[in-house]
Coordinates of C-alpha atoms in Angstrom, one line a residue:
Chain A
X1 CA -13.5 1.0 0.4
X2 CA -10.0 0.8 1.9
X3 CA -8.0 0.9 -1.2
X4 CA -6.5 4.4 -0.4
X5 CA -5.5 3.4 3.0
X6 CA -4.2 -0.2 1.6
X7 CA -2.1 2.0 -1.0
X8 CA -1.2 4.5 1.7
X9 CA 0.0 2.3 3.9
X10 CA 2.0 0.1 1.7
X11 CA 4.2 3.3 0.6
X12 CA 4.6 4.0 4.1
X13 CA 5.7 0.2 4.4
X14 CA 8.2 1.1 1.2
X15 CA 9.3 4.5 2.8
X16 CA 10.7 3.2 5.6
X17 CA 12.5 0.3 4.3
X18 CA 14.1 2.9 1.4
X19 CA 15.3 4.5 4.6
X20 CA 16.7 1.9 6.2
X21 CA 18.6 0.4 3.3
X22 CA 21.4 0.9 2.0
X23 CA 21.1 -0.5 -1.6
X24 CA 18.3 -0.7 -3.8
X25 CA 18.7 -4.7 -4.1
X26 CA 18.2 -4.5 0.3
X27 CA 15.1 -2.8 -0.7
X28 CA 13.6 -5.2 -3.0
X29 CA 14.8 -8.3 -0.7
X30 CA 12.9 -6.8 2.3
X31 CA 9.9 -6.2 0.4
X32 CA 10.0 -9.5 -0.9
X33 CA 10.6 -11.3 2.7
X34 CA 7.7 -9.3 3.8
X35 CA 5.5 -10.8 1.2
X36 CA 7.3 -13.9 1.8
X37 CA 5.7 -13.8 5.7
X38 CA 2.5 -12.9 4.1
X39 CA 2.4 -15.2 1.7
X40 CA 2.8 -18.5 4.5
X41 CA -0.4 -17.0 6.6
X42 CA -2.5 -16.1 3.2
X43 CA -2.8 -19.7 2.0
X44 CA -4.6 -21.0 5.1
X45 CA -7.5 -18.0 4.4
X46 CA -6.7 -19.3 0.6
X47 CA -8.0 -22.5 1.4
X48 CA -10.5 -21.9 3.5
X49 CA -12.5 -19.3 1.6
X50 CA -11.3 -21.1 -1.9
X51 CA -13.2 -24.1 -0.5
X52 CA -16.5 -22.2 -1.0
X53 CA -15.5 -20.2 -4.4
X54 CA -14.4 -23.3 -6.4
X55 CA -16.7 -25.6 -4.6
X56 CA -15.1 -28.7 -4.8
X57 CA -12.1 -27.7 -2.8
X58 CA -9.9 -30.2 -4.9
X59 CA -6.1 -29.6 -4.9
X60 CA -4.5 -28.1 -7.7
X61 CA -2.5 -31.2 -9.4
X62 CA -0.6 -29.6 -12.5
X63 CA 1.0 -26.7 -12.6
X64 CA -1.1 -25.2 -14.7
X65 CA -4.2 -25.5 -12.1
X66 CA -1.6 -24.1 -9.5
X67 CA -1.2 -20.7 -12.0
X68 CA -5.0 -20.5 -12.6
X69 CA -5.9 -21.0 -9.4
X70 CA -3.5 -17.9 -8.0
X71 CA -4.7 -15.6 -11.0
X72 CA -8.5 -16.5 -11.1
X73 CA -9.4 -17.0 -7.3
X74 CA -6.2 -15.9 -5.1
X75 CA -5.7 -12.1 -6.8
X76 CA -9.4 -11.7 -7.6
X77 CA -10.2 -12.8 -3.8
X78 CA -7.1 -10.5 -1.6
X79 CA -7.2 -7.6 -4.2
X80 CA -10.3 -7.9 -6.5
X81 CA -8.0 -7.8 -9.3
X82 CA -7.8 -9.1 -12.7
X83 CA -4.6 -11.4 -13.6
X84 CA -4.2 -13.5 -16.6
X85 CA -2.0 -16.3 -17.1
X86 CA 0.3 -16.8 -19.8
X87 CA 3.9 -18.1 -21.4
X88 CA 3.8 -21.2 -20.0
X89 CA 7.4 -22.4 -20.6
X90 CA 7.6 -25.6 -23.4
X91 CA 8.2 -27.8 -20.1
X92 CA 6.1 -26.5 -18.2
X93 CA 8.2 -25.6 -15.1
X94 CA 7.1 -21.3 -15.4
X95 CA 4.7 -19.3 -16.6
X96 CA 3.6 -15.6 -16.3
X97 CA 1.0 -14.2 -14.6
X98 CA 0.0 -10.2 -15.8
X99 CA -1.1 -7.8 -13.9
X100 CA -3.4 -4.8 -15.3
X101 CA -4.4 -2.9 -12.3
X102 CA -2.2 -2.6 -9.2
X103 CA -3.8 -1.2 -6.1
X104 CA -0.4 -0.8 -4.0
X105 CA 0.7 1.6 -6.8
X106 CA -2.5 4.2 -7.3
X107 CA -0.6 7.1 -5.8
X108 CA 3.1 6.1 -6.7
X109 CA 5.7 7.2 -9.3
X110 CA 9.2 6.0 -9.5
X111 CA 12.0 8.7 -9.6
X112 CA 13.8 8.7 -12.8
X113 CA 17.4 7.8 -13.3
X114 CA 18.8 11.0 -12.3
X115 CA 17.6 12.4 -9.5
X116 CA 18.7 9.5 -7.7
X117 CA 21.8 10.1 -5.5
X118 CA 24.0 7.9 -3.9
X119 CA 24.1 4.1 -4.7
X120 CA 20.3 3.8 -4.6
X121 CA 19.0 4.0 -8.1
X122 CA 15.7 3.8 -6.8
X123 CA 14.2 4.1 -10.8
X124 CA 15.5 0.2 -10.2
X125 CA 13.4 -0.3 -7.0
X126 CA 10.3 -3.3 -7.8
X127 CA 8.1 -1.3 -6.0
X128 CA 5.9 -4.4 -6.1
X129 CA 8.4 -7.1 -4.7
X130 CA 5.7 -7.8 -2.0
X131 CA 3.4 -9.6 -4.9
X132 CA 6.9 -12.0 -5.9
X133 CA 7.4 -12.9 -1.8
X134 CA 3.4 -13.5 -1.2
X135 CA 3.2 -16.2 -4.1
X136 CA 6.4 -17.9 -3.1
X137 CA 5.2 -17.7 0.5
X138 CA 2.0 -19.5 -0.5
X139 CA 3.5 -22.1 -2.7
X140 CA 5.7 -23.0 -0.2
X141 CA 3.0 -24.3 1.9
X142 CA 2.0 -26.4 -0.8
X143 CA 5.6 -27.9 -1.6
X144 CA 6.1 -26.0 -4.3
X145 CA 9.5 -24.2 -4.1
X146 CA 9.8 -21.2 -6.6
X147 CA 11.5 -18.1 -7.5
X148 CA 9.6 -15.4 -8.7
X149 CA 10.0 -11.8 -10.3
X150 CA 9.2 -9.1 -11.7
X151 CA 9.5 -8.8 -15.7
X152 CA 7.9 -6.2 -16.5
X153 CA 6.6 -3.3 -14.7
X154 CA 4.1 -0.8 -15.3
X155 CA 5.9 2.4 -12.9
X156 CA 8.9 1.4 -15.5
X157 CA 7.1 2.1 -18.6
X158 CA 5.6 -1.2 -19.5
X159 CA 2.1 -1.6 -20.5
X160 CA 1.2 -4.7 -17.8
X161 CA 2.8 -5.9 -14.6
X162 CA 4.7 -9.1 -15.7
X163 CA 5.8 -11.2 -12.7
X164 CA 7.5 -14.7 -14.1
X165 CA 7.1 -18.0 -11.4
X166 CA 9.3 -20.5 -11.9
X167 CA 9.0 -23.9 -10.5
X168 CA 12.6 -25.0 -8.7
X169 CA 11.7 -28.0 -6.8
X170 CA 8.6 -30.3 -5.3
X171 CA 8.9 -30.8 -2.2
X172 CA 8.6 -33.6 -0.5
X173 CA 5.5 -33.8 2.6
X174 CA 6.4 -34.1 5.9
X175 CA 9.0 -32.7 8.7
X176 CA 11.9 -34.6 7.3
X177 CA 14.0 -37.4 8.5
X178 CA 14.8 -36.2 12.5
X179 CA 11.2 -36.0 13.0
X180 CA 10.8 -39.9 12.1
X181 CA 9.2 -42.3 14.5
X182 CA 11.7 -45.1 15.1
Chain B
X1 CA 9.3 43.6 -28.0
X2 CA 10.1 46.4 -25.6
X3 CA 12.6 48.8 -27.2
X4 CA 13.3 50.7 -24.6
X5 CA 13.4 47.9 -21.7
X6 CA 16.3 47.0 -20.3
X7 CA 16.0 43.4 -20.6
X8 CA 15.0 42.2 -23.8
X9 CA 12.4 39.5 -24.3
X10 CA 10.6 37.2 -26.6
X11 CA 7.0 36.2 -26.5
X12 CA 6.5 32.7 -25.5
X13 CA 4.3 31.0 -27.2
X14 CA 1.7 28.3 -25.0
X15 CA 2.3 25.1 -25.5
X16 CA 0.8 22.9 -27.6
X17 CA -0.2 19.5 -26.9
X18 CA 1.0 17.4 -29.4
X19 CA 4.5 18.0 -27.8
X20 CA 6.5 17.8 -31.0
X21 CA 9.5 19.0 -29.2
X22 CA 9.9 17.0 -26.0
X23 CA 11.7 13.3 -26.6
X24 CA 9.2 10.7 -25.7
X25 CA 8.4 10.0 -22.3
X26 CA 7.3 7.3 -20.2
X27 CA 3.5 7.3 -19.3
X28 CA 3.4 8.2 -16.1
X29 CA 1.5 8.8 -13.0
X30 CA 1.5 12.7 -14.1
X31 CA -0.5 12.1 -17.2
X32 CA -2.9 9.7 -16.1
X33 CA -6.3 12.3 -15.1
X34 CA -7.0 13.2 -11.4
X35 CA -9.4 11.0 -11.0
X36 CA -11.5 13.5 -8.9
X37 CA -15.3 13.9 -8.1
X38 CA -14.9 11.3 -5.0
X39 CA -13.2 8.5 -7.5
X40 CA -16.0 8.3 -9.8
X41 CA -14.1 4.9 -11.3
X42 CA -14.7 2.9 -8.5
X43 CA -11.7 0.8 -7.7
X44 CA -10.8 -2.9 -7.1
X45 CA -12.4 -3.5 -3.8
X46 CA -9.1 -4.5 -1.8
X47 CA -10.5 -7.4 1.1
X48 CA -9.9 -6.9 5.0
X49 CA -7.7 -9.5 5.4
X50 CA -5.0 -8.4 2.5
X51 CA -4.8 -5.4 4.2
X52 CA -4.8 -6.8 7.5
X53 CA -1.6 -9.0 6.5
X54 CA -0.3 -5.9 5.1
X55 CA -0.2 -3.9 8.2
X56 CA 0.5 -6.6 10.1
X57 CA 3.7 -6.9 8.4
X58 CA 4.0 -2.9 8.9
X59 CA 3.7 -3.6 12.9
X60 CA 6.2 -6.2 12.9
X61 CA 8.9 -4.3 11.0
X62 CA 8.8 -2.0 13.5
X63 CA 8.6 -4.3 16.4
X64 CA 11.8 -5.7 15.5
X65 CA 13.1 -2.3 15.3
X66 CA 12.0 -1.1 18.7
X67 CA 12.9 -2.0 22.3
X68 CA 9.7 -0.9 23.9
X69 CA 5.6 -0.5 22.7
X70 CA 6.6 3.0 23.4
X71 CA 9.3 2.9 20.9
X72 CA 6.4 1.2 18.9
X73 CA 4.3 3.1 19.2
X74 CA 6.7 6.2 18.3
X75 CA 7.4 4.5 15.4
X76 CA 4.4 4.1 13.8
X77 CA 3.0 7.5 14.8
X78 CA 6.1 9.0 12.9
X79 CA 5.1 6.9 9.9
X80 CA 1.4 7.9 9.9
X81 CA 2.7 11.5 10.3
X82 CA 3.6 11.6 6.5
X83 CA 0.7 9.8 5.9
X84 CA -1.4 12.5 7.3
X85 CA 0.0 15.3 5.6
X86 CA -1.0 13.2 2.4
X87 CA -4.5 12.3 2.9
X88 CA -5.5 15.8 4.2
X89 CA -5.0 17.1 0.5
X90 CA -5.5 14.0 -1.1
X91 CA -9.2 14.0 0.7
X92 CA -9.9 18.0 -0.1
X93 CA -9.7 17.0 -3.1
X94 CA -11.7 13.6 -4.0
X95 CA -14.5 14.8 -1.8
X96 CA -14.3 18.2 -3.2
X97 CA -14.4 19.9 0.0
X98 CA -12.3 23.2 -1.2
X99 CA -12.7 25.2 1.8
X100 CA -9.7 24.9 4.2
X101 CA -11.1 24.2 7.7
X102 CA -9.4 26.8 10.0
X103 CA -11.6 26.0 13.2
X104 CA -11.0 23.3 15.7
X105 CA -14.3 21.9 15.8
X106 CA -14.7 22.0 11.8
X107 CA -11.5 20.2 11.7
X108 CA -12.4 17.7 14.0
X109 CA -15.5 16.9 12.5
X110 CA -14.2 16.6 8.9
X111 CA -11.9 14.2 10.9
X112 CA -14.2 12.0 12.3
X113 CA -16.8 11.8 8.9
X114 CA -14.9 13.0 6.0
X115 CA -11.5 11.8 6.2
X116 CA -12.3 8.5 8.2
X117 CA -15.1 7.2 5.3
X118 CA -12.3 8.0 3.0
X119 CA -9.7 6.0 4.7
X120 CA -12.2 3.1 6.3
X121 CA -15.2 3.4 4.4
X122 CA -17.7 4.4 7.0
X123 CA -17.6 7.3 9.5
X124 CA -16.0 7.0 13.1
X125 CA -18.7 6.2 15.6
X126 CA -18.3 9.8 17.7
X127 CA -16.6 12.6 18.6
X128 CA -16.6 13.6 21.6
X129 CA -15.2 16.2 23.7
X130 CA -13.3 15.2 27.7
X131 CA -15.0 16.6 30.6
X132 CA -11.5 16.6 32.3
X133 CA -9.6 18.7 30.0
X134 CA -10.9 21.4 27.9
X135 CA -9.3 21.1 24.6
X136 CA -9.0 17.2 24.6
X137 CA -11.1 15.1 22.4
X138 CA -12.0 11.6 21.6
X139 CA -12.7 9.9 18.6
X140 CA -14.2 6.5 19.3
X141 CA -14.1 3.6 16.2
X142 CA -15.5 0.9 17.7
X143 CA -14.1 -1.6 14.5
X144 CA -10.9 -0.3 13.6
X145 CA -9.4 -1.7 10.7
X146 CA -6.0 -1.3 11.8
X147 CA -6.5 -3.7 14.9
X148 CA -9.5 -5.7 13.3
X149 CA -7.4 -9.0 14.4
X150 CA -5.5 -7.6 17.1
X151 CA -5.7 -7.7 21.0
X152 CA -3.6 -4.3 21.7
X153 CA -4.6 -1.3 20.4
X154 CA -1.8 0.7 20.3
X155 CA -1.1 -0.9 17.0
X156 CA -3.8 1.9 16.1
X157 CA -0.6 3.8 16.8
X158 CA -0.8 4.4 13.0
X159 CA -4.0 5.9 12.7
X160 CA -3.1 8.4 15.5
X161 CA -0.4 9.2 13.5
X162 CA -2.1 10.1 10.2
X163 CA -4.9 12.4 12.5
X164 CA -1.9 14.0 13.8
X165 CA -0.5 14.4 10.5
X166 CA -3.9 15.9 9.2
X167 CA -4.3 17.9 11.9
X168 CA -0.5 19.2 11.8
X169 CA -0.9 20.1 8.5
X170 CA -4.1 22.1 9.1
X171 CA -1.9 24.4 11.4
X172 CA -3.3 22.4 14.9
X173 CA -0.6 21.4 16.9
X174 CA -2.2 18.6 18.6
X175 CA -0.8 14.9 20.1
X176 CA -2.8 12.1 19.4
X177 CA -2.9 8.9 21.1
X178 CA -4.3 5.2 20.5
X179 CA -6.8 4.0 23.5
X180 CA -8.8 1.2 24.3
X181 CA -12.0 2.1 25.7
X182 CA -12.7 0.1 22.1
X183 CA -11.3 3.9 20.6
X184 CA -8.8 6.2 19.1
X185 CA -8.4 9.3 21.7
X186 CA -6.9 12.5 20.5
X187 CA -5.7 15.5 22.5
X188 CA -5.8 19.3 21.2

């Protein structure tokens, strides 16, 4: 029942980081740092509710599991949406997750091209950044460093929301070598 | 068509909808339908704690921004100001209420019931008018969303924002503050 005021309150989020920026590339990096904070808390409630869902509570151990697991459980679960996964890469290193509906963007169009003034094209703004800095928030917390974006989006013209997650590294468990018992 | 007019015009013909003359456009927002009669397609139920995270994030933006919970609290009223504006028409029309509410009392109420099961899904608890002063008012919430994980409540800052915004936009001047009495006050 709070999708309005989720919606509402995410373009208030978006408003006042437009004004505080000063390029449209400071806009999207904010948005996705703020997802990236989110993204490091949502995991634990991830887990814990995830536990009951899937049953088993068994950790992901391919990539592939990883990608199902954020699309079927962790988007259905936050935002009761529908996500598909697809284009797994030939070594499977990235794959794509689509987006049909997108509840931060039920009352929001982007400004086209020319009414835009100064050097913030805002028709360029990913509105949706937050989604890219959640996942890689969350998969940090697993060891999984990755990059992700947005490839396609649906305020641009595009059909689906395409947002492309690409793994860049494993890493490794632990607090690293100063942390070491002698 | 007007001979003797000074200005010489030309019928316009309405426009027809297969819009043969305009270059193709992007689908957008603007030809999507309203969407009216309360939402009738309900919508992906969005969980508590995505849009606790959410406004968390909104509360700490701004506390890195400001010096003082005043300032933080200035802050977010200022942002739920806009909101308010938004949701006033936004909720006159979903819940088809048509009739601009021009009394204080009528306001207040579509406030408190209307508006507040739009935004939170369930009424606020009262309304209730100070003994002290005569045109202050309370609404209480005993389970605000906004502070559903939080100790302070002037993080409800937000929400007294968007009432002032509503009520602003009604033509009430009014300032509006968060409480905790386990409430949202609001002074006329």
């Amino acid at each position: 029942q709070i999708q309005s005021f989720f919606a509402l309150t995410y373009g208030a989020i978006v408003t006042e980081i437009i004004s505080d920026s000063q390029t449209v590339q400071e806009v999207n990096d904010r948005l996705e740092s703020m997802g990236y904070n989110i993204g490091i808390r949502l995991i634990d409630e991830y887990h814990a509710k995830s536990a009951v869902v899937v049953g088993s509570g068994q950790p992901c151990m391919t990539l592939k599991e990883t990608a199902d697991a954020i699309a079927k459980i962790g988007f259905k679960m936050f935002l009761g949406i529908a996500c598909d996964v697809a284009s797994f890469a030939p070594d499977g290193r990235s794959f794509s997750l689509y987006l049909y509906d997108n509840p931060l963007t039920t009352f929001v169009e982007l400004p086209p091209p020319e009414d835009c003034e100064g050097n913030m094209d805002l028709s360029q703004m990913q509105f949706s950044n937050i989604y890219c800095g959640v996942i890689r928030g969350a998969l940090e917390q697993v060891n999984l460093r990755v990059n992700c974006s947005f490839v396609r989006d649906v305020l641009k013209g595009d059909e689906v929301n395409e947002i492309r997650v690409e793994l860049k590294e494993v890493l490794a468990d632990g607090a690293g070598e100063d942390y070491q018992e002698e | 068509m007007n001979p003797s007019s000074q200005y010489p015009t030309r019928r316009i013909e309405p426009p027809h909808h297969n819009h043969q003359s305009s270059p193709p456009r992007v689908q957008s927002i603007y030809d999507r339908p309203l969407g009216g009669n309360g939402g009738t397609r309900p919508g992906p139920a969005v969980s508590l704690s995505a849009f606790a995270l959410l406004y968390s994030e909104l509360v700490q933006y701004h506390q890195n921004k400001s010096s003082s919970m005043n300032d933080l609290e200035g802050n977010l009223e200022r942002c739920g100001m806009e909101v308010g504006t938004k949701v006033l028409e936004l909720v006159s029309f979903r819940e088809r209420s048509y009739k601009r509410e021009t009394r204080l009392m009528n306001i207040l109420h579509h406030l408190s019931i209307t508006i507040w099961r739009y935004l939170f899904g369930r009424s606020a608890d009262s309304l209730e008018r100070s003994m002290d002063n005569d045109d202050e008012y309370m609404i209480y919430d005993d389970r605000a969303v906004t502070s559903s994980f939080c100790n302070v409540r002037s993080v409800d800052a937000f929400v007294s924002g968007i009432i002032a915004g509503v009520l602003n936009a009604s033509g009430f001047g009014a300032r509006v503050t968060a409480h905790s009495v386990s409430a949202g006050g609001d002074e006329g």
